[in-house]
Amino acid sequence: MKNKKRIVVIGGSASGPKAAAKARRIDNNAEVIILQKDPDLSMASCGYPYYVGGYFDDRNMLLSTPTGVTRNPMFYLNAKDIEARVNTEVTAIDRDGHSLSFRNAITGETGSMTYDKLIIATGSVPRMPPVPGVGLDGITTLQSMKDADFLRKVGDEGKIKKAVVVGGGLIGIETCEALHLADIEITVVELLPQLLTFLDWELAKLVENHVRTKGANVITDNGIAEFLGENGRLTGVKLANGTELPCELAVVAIGVRPNVKLAQAAGLIIGETGGLAVNEYMQTSDPDIYAVGDCVEVVNRITGRKVLAPYGDLANLQGRVAGENAASENCVTFPGTIQTGICKVFDYAAGSTGLCETAAKKLGYDVITVINASPDKPNFMDAKLLVTKLVAERKTGQLLGAQCVGPGNVAKQISQWAMAIQGRMTVEDLVNCDLPYAPPFSLAIDHFIATAHIMQNKMKGRMKGISTAEVWQKVACDGKPFLIDTRGPDEYEQMRLGIGERLIPLGALRMRLNELPQDKETEIICFCKISLRGYEAALALEGNGWKNVKVMEGGVMAWPYPREK
Ligand SMILES: Cc1cc2nc3c(=O)[nH]c(=O)nc-3n(C[C@H](O)[C@H](O)[C@H](O)COP(=O)(O)OP(=O)(O)OC[C@H]3O[C@@H](n4cnc5c(N)ncnc54)[C@H](O)[C@@H]3O)c2cc1C
């Protein structure tokens, strides 16, 4: 009788257990084993910031099934017939001998086992800045359950008053909120000129402004030069420009790199990005070894280039594919990513899918962009703002990317854009999209479709849009354009840009044309709260002979610069 096939998975958090569980479902007779270095299994790392921030108190919820059963070795054995060994670090892979060596992290005991198919799911390791003082007590990451336990204790004890979060990416921002909820004074320090680099600058700036309104401090364009300490404990951080920020805690969140040490030592091919190279079956350069999750590089479905995409959803999807292929010979594929992501920012969300304008231009695309700031629902249903930036290929209208920020339902918007991009849709395909509508959920023309309408107007030359960045530059120059704020006087009283604009409400515009420059070639820029009235004003002016009329996209709601009021 043929021996049972043995499928061994290295790594037991997100993608590893998913691969093991799928392999078991495909082959009921196989022997499936997970070797996990950490003491826990199946940790919901994406939930760490919410545990730290006190959204829930029971840490077991991070390890539980939807029905509340903790995913421990006993659960895997009984419910799934999978042997899961925790505290077990794989130390070497012998590809010729189809075997691996491991060591128990607690007892130090070593051992080895053979495999028929191996799945590497070793995740990523956090990057640390190469600066003095990085080993001081009080410096941590938020990458492991141990880190989450430590930061939760910090919050519960309430002794620490000031903290610095190094890095303004997704995890940095979520950590900022979590520590803020624990009443800790926070400064986020980011080396680049903006937070959340998956967004273009102007949307990232709106997020930064929002973070500031919550009382957190943000420093961009400034890296960390040194961690300062006394008697081995952190007392502050010094920035590249010499600024010193006293603090008792620093959380480093400057990104992760694929954990490929084991794979590299085993001679598996590592790609240019630093991730383990895999084909569409999630198979490495050794046909008997698969790899999944943060440790691999995958194809960007828009550009065809290899990228690192350390996202929990992709890790799980890849796990399913590798598990099935390892159990039943290559039969399913993972097509790649369009790098869709979302992040909670206090009571805002920030999400992105596909390419932002900066990335698309770097890759050589000729792009057209549009910004739509508008509510997600009717006003009578507690409408919330959404600011979306859409990026399309100028010639074809093919969607390349979308970003969305605001207090409204960003996740819904980004999901729609992600499907449209994966379906290779164009702007024209979207303008008559059939989406669900009822007032509690959306407007009759959903924000998503309205964004496509604005883009269509722009592509057809009906609307000449101008970005807030261009307006800001023009305002700083001599010979600035004639700016018209078309809102009502009450709105103007409450909030205004103060960049030399003239208030002419839309309803009064046709009667007040004599106040406009009589040279019909003069550049005129119209805007309102969200630039819908601004667009109508621009059409009215064009109808009256003005030839160079533009609409500031997104209006006052998308203005990322300081305002007079
Ligand atoms: C704080 C935080 C928030 C996040 N939020 C989101 C989010 O909102 N959305 C999102 O999509 N993604 C998010 N992510 C990213 C997501 O968690 C990861 O992409 C995902 O966990 C990767 O899964 P993985 O299986 O590749 O690696 P991991 O989940 O990191 O698991 C790898 C496991 O392998 C084990 N291991 C490593 N080496 C060995 C070895 N030699 N032997 C045995 N075991 C080994 C490790 O101990 C580890 O448990 C977040 C991550 C963090 C840290």
XYZ file of C-alpha atoms and ligand atoms in Angstrom:
618
model
C 0.000 0.000 0.000
C 1.298 3.491 -0.897
C 2.333 5.668 2.057
C 0.191 8.697 2.863
C 1.339 11.898 1.202
C 2.909 14.217 3.798
C 2.346 17.950 3.335
C 4.346 20.108 5.728
C 3.629 23.810 6.210
C 6.234 26.141 7.751
C 4.522 29.057 9.494
C 1.227 28.966 11.336
C -0.382 32.379 11.296
C -2.322 33.620 8.239
C -1.393 31.864 5.006
C 0.095 28.682 6.529
C -3.015 27.385 8.323
C -5.148 28.409 5.339
C -2.931 26.283 3.067
C -2.987 23.385 5.510
C -6.768 23.486 5.892
C -7.302 23.588 2.121
C -4.878 20.706 1.578
C -6.796 18.678 4.132
C -10.128 19.439 2.449
C -8.742 18.388 -0.931
C -6.989 15.226 0.268
C -8.624 13.578 3.223
C -5.903 10.934 3.410
C -2.832 13.162 3.412
C -0.811 13.778 6.536
C -0.861 17.539 7.061
C 1.530 19.142 9.550
C 2.045 22.796 10.532
C 5.331 23.819 12.171
C 4.951 27.172 13.877
C 7.714 29.140 15.566
C 5.405 31.283 17.692
C 3.482 29.967 20.707
C 0.137 30.892 19.085
C -1.566 29.814 15.881
C -3.699 31.700 13.377
C -3.209 35.116 14.950
C -5.367 37.832 13.415
C -2.486 40.295 13.180
C -4.689 42.828 11.364
C -6.640 43.015 14.623
C -3.642 43.884 16.832
C -4.184 47.678 16.639
C -7.784 47.256 17.802
C -6.773 45.024 20.712
C -4.115 47.568 21.695
C -6.626 50.408 21.338
C -9.134 48.653 23.609
C -11.868 47.877 21.069
C -12.074 44.495 22.806
C -10.370 43.035 25.874
C -10.114 39.298 25.346
C -6.875 38.528 23.460
C -8.279 35.080 22.617
C -10.606 36.819 20.182
C -7.533 37.324 17.996
C -7.068 33.563 17.852
C -10.660 32.411 17.550
C -12.913 31.048 14.843
C -16.086 33.050 14.050
C -17.892 30.760 16.506
C -15.447 31.601 19.297
C -13.293 28.455 19.393
C -9.596 29.161 19.993
C -7.461 27.872 17.173
C -4.870 25.922 19.166
C -3.150 22.590 18.351
C -6.093 20.686 19.833
C -8.550 22.564 17.608
C -6.478 21.758 14.508
C -6.186 18.112 15.460
C -9.820 17.553 16.363
C -11.600 19.779 13.866
C -9.267 19.434 10.907
C -7.060 16.396 11.473
C -3.989 18.627 11.144
C -1.000 18.251 13.446
C 0.061 21.764 14.472
C 3.258 22.045 16.491
C 3.829 25.422 18.126
C 7.130 26.818 19.460
C 8.731 24.867 16.635
C 11.152 26.723 14.415
C 12.263 25.144 11.182
C 16.010 25.700 10.993
C 16.928 24.153 7.622
C 15.438 22.587 4.528
C 17.284 19.725 2.811
C 15.746 19.730 -0.648
C 17.665 16.680 -1.915
C 16.598 14.617 1.057
C 13.051 16.070 1.061
C 13.462 16.760 4.754
C 13.679 19.607 7.212
C 15.207 20.234 10.621
C 13.492 21.997 13.476
C 14.154 23.109 17.021
C 11.751 23.551 19.912
C 12.032 27.154 21.069
C 11.315 26.255 24.716
C 13.114 22.954 25.287
C 15.842 23.446 22.676
C 15.131 19.923 21.451
C 15.873 19.369 17.781
C 14.450 16.979 15.238
C 13.813 16.397 11.581
C 11.041 15.126 9.338
C 10.545 14.310 5.694
C 7.983 15.850 3.374
C 6.437 15.069 0.031
C 5.265 18.638 -0.486
C 6.400 21.644 1.498
C 4.639 25.008 1.838
C 6.692 27.949 3.098
C 4.586 30.568 4.882
C 7.184 32.349 6.992
C 5.733 35.866 6.598
C 7.796 39.008 6.899
C 10.125 40.732 9.329
C 9.758 44.381 10.321
C 12.353 46.813 9.026
C 14.286 48.732 11.672
C 16.032 52.052 11.031
C 19.830 51.638 11.073
C 20.378 54.334 13.700
C 22.083 54.459 17.113
C 20.022 53.446 20.122
C 17.737 51.059 18.258
C 18.211 48.417 20.970
C 16.952 50.568 23.881
C 14.094 49.369 26.072
C 10.877 51.091 25.124
C 11.317 50.577 21.365
C 8.998 48.050 19.754
C 7.184 47.111 16.579
C 3.575 45.939 16.250
C 4.228 42.769 14.300
C 3.669 39.893 16.700
C 1.229 38.823 19.379
C 3.991 39.554 21.894
C 4.194 43.150 20.622
C 0.406 43.458 20.823
C 0.412 42.133 24.409
C 3.176 44.594 25.339
C 1.427 47.627 23.839
C -1.919 46.633 25.317
C -0.244 46.467 28.757
C 1.271 49.909 28.154
C -2.204 51.284 27.461
C -3.802 49.511 30.439
C -1.111 50.659 32.889
C -1.398 54.279 31.806
C 2.141 55.153 32.897
C 3.511 56.219 29.543
C 2.553 59.740 28.544
C 4.439 60.361 25.281
C 5.152 58.099 22.355
C 6.571 58.426 18.871
C 5.367 56.284 15.995
C 8.133 55.975 13.426
C 6.541 55.552 10.005
C 3.288 56.923 8.624
C 2.099 53.882 6.697
C -0.937 51.718 7.328
C 0.346 50.112 10.533
C 1.855 53.391 11.789
C -1.456 55.220 11.450
C -3.457 52.398 13.035
C -0.956 52.306 15.913
C -1.205 56.086 16.287
C -4.957 55.785 16.777
C -4.610 52.836 19.170
C -2.141 54.662 21.431
C -4.143 57.872 21.213
C -7.147 55.950 22.549
C -4.928 54.985 25.498
C -4.467 58.705 26.230
C -0.857 58.765 25.106
C 0.433 61.914 23.405
C 1.541 60.794 19.948
C 3.845 62.122 17.281
C 4.013 60.303 13.959
C 7.351 60.795 12.210
C 7.519 60.055 8.486
C 10.655 60.290 6.344
C 8.736 60.953 3.122
C 6.769 64.145 2.402
C 3.428 62.409 3.129
C 1.669 59.734 5.150
C 0.189 56.617 3.477
C 2.229 56.463 0.279
C -0.410 54.362 -1.498
C -2.276 57.684 -1.814
C -1.309 60.670 -3.921
C -0.078 63.640 -1.934
C -3.289 65.685 -1.899
C -5.393 62.849 -0.484
C -2.682 61.906 1.993
C -2.662 65.521 3.145
C -6.406 65.365 3.860
C -5.711 62.302 6.009
C -2.851 64.105 7.769
C -5.102 67.085 8.477
C -7.675 64.709 9.941
C -5.089 63.006 12.175
C -4.072 66.446 13.479
C -7.670 67.353 14.298
C -7.653 64.348 16.661
C -4.760 65.857 18.590
C -1.930 63.714 17.235
C 1.175 65.475 15.951
C 2.525 64.610 12.488
C 6.026 65.368 11.215
C 6.711 64.545 7.560
C 9.826 64.902 5.414
C 11.993 64.107 8.409
C 13.630 60.829 9.308
C 14.805 59.444 12.577
C 18.525 59.993 13.266
C 18.909 58.481 16.727
C 16.999 56.960 19.600
C 18.067 58.720 22.803
C 18.265 56.916 26.124
C 19.441 56.778 29.710
C 20.389 53.595 31.553
C 19.285 51.480 28.619
C 15.811 53.040 28.439
C 14.390 55.232 25.707
C 14.013 58.894 26.647
C 13.441 60.449 23.240
C 14.113 60.438 19.522
C 16.311 62.773 17.536
C 15.254 63.623 13.993
C 17.453 64.251 10.969
C 16.916 68.022 11.268
C 18.097 67.975 14.893
C 14.651 68.178 16.532
C 14.467 66.148 19.731
C 11.150 64.637 20.799
C 11.035 63.383 24.389
C 9.152 60.083 24.671
C 9.078 56.902 26.734
C 7.837 54.667 23.928
C 8.629 54.378 20.221
C 6.777 52.080 17.862
C 8.673 51.429 14.646
C 6.418 50.846 11.646
C 8.556 51.550 8.600
C 7.462 48.511 6.634
C 8.339 44.859 6.385
C 10.588 42.702 4.259
C 9.930 39.117 3.184
C 11.240 36.505 5.630
C 13.182 34.393 3.138
C 16.209 33.394 5.229
C 15.284 29.718 5.321
C 14.313 29.590 1.652
C 17.453 31.411 0.588
C 19.653 29.036 2.584
C 17.904 26.153 0.827
C 18.891 27.641 -2.548
C 15.398 28.642 -3.690
C 15.271 31.525 -6.160
C 14.643 34.953 -4.625
C 13.180 37.597 -6.932
C 14.444 41.135 -7.551
C 12.055 42.597 -5.017
C 13.532 40.401 -2.270
C 10.480 38.125 -2.160
C 10.567 34.413 -2.847
C 9.939 33.780 -6.561
C 6.812 31.719 -7.283
C 4.825 30.897 -10.415
C 1.049 31.185 -10.813
C 0.627 27.912 -8.859
C 2.501 29.501 -5.926
C 5.288 27.012 -6.645
C 8.895 28.010 -5.978
C 11.889 27.116 -8.151
C 11.644 23.654 -6.536
C 8.467 21.933 -7.830
C 7.888 20.212 -4.483
C 7.994 23.468 -2.527
C 5.260 26.099 -2.573
C 5.374 29.487 -0.865
C 2.678 31.938 0.158
C 1.981 35.203 1.980
C 4.316 38.032 2.885
C 7.441 36.018 2.016
C 6.692 35.875 -1.736
C 6.626 38.338 -4.605
C 3.624 38.283 -6.918
C 2.581 39.807 -10.231
C 0.878 43.174 -10.361
C -2.057 42.475 -12.668
C -2.032 45.970 -14.165
C 1.662 46.349 -14.917
C 2.761 42.718 -15.175
C 5.665 43.537 -12.843
C 6.639 41.606 -9.747
C 5.727 43.352 -6.490
C 5.670 42.741 -2.765
C 2.095 42.821 -1.479
C 2.052 42.026 2.252
C -1.699 41.937 2.777
C -3.693 39.549 4.946
C -6.385 38.892 2.339
C -3.850 37.939 -0.324
C -2.015 35.693 2.143
C -5.230 33.752 2.712
C -6.076 33.535 -0.996
C -2.582 32.329 -1.837
C -2.797 29.802 1.005
C -5.877 28.232 -0.550
C -4.171 27.978 -3.940
C -0.947 26.440 -2.605
C -2.861 24.057 -0.324
C -4.923 22.745 -3.219
C -1.963 22.459 -5.572
C 0.191 20.699 -2.995
C -2.596 18.204 -2.335
C -3.628 17.431 -5.886
C -0.943 18.512 -8.368
C -1.135 21.974 -9.875
C -4.757 22.645 -10.687
C -5.516 26.205 -9.493
C -3.711 29.500 -10.009
C -3.276 32.823 -8.237
C -3.445 35.578 -10.864
C -1.696 38.328 -8.876
C -2.660 41.530 -7.177
C -3.832 45.026 -7.988
C -2.675 46.087 -4.511
C -5.953 46.974 -2.911
C -5.781 48.169 0.678
C -7.672 50.115 3.295
C -6.859 51.610 6.660
C -8.920 53.108 9.474
C -7.857 56.623 10.457
C -9.906 57.513 13.533
C -13.376 58.160 12.059
C -12.016 58.361 8.511
C -10.902 55.548 6.261
C -8.272 55.700 3.537
C -8.224 53.133 0.774
C -6.635 52.565 -2.575
C -6.667 50.083 -5.427
C -4.553 49.882 -8.560
C -2.089 52.632 -9.317
C -2.046 56.115 -7.854
C -1.158 58.968 -10.218
C 2.430 59.169 -9.002
C 3.004 55.442 -9.512
C 1.258 55.370 -12.895
C 3.338 58.289 -14.187
C 6.556 56.687 -12.950
C 5.632 53.607 -14.973
C 5.189 55.773 -18.066
C 1.383 55.833 -18.344
C -0.243 58.892 -19.920
C -2.949 59.452 -17.335
C -5.997 61.577 -16.776
C -7.203 62.050 -13.214
C -10.227 63.455 -11.495
C -11.163 64.238 -7.916
C -14.728 63.918 -6.710
C -15.659 65.119 -3.222
C -19.299 64.357 -2.541
C -21.561 62.706 0.025
C -22.180 58.973 0.178
C -25.916 59.280 0.956
C -28.691 61.890 0.901
C -28.384 64.575 3.590
C -31.526 63.322 5.306
C -29.804 59.957 5.901
C -26.723 61.205 7.768
C -24.599 61.766 4.681
C -20.848 61.475 5.053
C -18.165 62.860 2.794
C -16.101 60.793 0.388
C -13.150 62.174 -1.556
C -12.174 59.955 -4.472
C -9.341 60.347 -6.926
C -9.673 58.308 -10.082
C -6.755 57.566 -12.405
C -7.375 56.359 -15.969
C -5.382 55.985 -19.148
C -5.972 59.160 -21.137
C -6.339 57.626 -24.575
C -8.490 54.613 -23.771
C -10.253 55.551 -20.542
C -9.046 52.255 -19.067
C -9.174 52.428 -15.275
C -5.765 52.264 -13.637
C -6.455 53.127 -10.030
C -8.679 54.784 -7.461
C -8.112 56.205 -4.007
C -10.755 57.261 -1.544
C -10.627 58.944 1.871
C -13.189 60.356 4.259
C -15.739 59.470 6.910
C -18.118 57.835 4.404
C -18.147 54.213 3.279
C -14.691 54.114 1.701
C -14.581 50.294 1.742
C -17.606 50.075 -0.550
C -16.112 52.556 -2.999
C -12.731 50.858 -3.119
C -14.349 47.427 -3.531
C -16.297 48.688 -6.544
C -13.210 50.238 -8.106
C -11.195 47.076 -7.453
C -13.721 44.932 -9.299
C -13.930 47.409 -12.164
C -10.139 47.474 -12.514
C -9.869 43.693 -12.376
C -12.637 43.499 -14.989
C -10.496 45.817 -17.173
C -13.368 48.277 -17.435
C -13.184 51.746 -18.930
C -14.803 54.983 -17.787
C -17.483 54.528 -20.472
C -18.343 51.090 -19.061
C -19.139 52.653 -15.697
C -21.277 55.658 -16.481
C -24.474 53.580 -16.652
C -23.550 50.983 -14.062
C -26.450 49.244 -12.323
C -25.741 49.399 -8.578
C -28.085 48.936 -5.614
C -29.799 52.127 -4.454
C -31.914 53.107 -1.469
C -31.348 56.269 0.634
C -29.843 54.509 3.683
C -27.076 53.150 1.440
C -26.268 55.572 -1.360
C -27.398 58.387 -3.574
C -29.482 57.614 -6.671
C -26.266 58.149 -8.577
C -23.688 56.542 -6.316
C -20.472 58.431 -5.580
C -18.685 55.768 -7.643
C -20.743 56.441 -10.767
C -20.689 60.213 -10.174
C -16.881 59.986 -10.199
C -17.032 58.206 -13.545
C -19.423 60.920 -14.841
C -16.999 63.673 -13.881
C -14.180 61.783 -15.571
C -16.324 61.337 -18.683
C -17.090 65.085 -18.722
C -13.403 65.791 -18.399
C -12.400 63.318 -21.116
C -14.968 64.776 -23.491
C -13.678 68.283 -22.784
C -16.965 69.413 -21.221
C -15.321 70.100 -17.915
C -11.877 71.640 -17.681
C -10.728 70.493 -14.294
C -7.839 71.884 -12.329
C -6.339 70.261 -9.275
C -6.046 71.958 -5.905
C -2.255 71.650 -6.263
C -2.267 73.610 -9.529
C -4.531 76.269 -8.025
C -2.212 76.570 -5.024
C 0.764 77.065 -7.350
C -1.070 79.652 -9.431
C -2.129 81.546 -6.333
C 1.504 81.811 -5.287
C 2.479 83.322 -8.677
C 1.951 86.784 -10.052
C -0.924 87.175 -12.488
C -3.078 84.714 -10.591
C -6.373 83.580 -12.081
C -9.773 85.030 -11.230
C -11.194 82.732 -8.555
C -14.931 82.413 -7.918
C -16.394 80.695 -4.880
C -19.958 79.896 -5.960
C -21.329 78.878 -2.543
C -23.779 80.841 -0.444
C -22.728 83.664 1.963
C -23.498 81.532 5.035
C -21.211 78.743 3.834
C -18.540 81.325 3.041
C -18.829 82.743 6.555
C -18.364 79.303 8.105
C -15.415 78.150 6.036
C -13.380 79.798 3.302
C -10.080 79.343 1.524
C -8.946 82.969 1.608
C -6.787 82.735 -1.513
C -8.153 85.841 -3.181
C -11.420 84.289 -4.296
C -14.558 86.317 -4.914
C -17.858 85.083 -3.513
C -20.484 84.993 -6.263
C -23.187 82.451 -5.403
C -24.289 80.353 -8.372
C -27.832 81.712 -8.193
C -26.539 85.291 -8.579
C -23.840 84.628 -11.163
C -25.798 85.372 -14.312
C -26.838 88.770 -12.838
C -23.300 89.657 -11.772
C -21.353 88.890 -14.938
C -20.241 92.532 -15.030
C -18.015 91.811 -11.988
C -15.950 89.355 -14.019
C -12.883 90.260 -16.104
C -14.191 91.461 -19.445
C -11.226 89.994 -21.315
C -12.824 86.683 -22.311
C -9.424 84.938 -22.442
C -8.788 85.498 -18.712
C -8.314 82.317 -16.747
C -11.267 81.890 -14.361
C -11.448 79.123 -11.781
C -14.789 78.217 -10.202
C -15.400 76.098 -7.151
C -17.920 75.469 -4.369
C -18.099 73.018 -1.488
C -17.647 69.986 -3.759
C -17.465 71.768 -7.147
C -20.835 70.713 -8.523
C -22.090 74.320 -8.386
C -18.598 75.247 -9.540
C -19.101 73.107 -12.654
C -22.480 74.664 -13.371
C -20.980 78.131 -12.939
C -18.214 77.236 -15.392
C -20.780 76.105 -17.971
C -22.735 79.358 -17.479
C -19.595 81.427 -18.011
C -18.657 79.455 -21.113
C -22.185 80.023 -22.383
C -21.542 83.734 -21.963
C -18.339 83.722 -23.970
C -15.537 83.191 -21.444
C -13.080 80.808 -23.021
C -10.693 79.772 -20.274
C -12.900 78.620 -17.410
C -11.812 75.805 -15.120
C -13.337 73.928 -12.207
C -11.269 73.253 -9.111
C -11.815 69.545 -8.597
C -13.301 68.480 -5.270
C -13.886 72.100 -4.175
C -13.360 73.283 -0.612
C -13.804 69.738 0.738
C -10.750 68.494 -1.161
C -8.563 71.538 -0.343
C -5.509 70.142 1.473
C -3.772 73.477 2.186
C -4.307 75.921 5.058
C -7.590 77.875 4.899
C -8.373 81.374 6.102
C -11.359 79.980 7.964
C -0.484 45.331 12.973
C -0.799 44.776 11.623
C -1.959 45.172 10.981
C -2.254 44.671 9.726
N -3.406 45.056 9.121
C -3.729 44.543 7.928
C -4.953 44.874 7.319
O -5.770 45.604 7.889
N -5.228 44.351 6.102
C -4.370 43.503 5.463
O -4.672 43.030 4.355
N -3.191 43.158 6.014
C -2.852 43.656 7.224
N -1.683 43.278 7.819
C -0.778 42.376 7.093
C -1.141 40.898 7.310
O -1.259 40.645 8.679
C -0.071 40.032 6.705
O -0.018 40.293 5.342
C -0.341 38.549 6.922
O -0.374 38.211 8.271
C 0.738 37.722 6.250
O 0.495 36.379 6.447
P 1.678 35.326 6.386
O 1.090 34.007 6.624
O 2.474 35.523 5.163
O 2.654 35.747 7.572
P 2.406 35.848 9.124
O 0.981 36.053 9.427
O 3.370 36.840 9.617
O 2.817 34.413 9.647
C 4.110 33.903 9.505
C 4.362 32.924 10.622
O 5.489 32.152 10.267
C 6.191 31.845 11.447
N 7.569 31.504 11.073
C 8.504 32.306 10.536
N 9.638 31.632 10.347
C 9.431 30.369 10.768
C 10.228 29.203 10.845
N 11.486 29.207 10.438
N 9.679 28.098 11.354
C 8.408 28.059 11.777
N 7.605 29.137 11.738
C 8.109 30.272 11.236
C 6.100 33.113 12.255
O 6.290 32.824 13.620
C 4.697 33.603 11.932
O 3.762 33.241 12.926
C -1.368 43.762 9.090
C -0.200 43.350 9.741
C 0.078 43.845 10.996
C 1.332 43.388 11.690
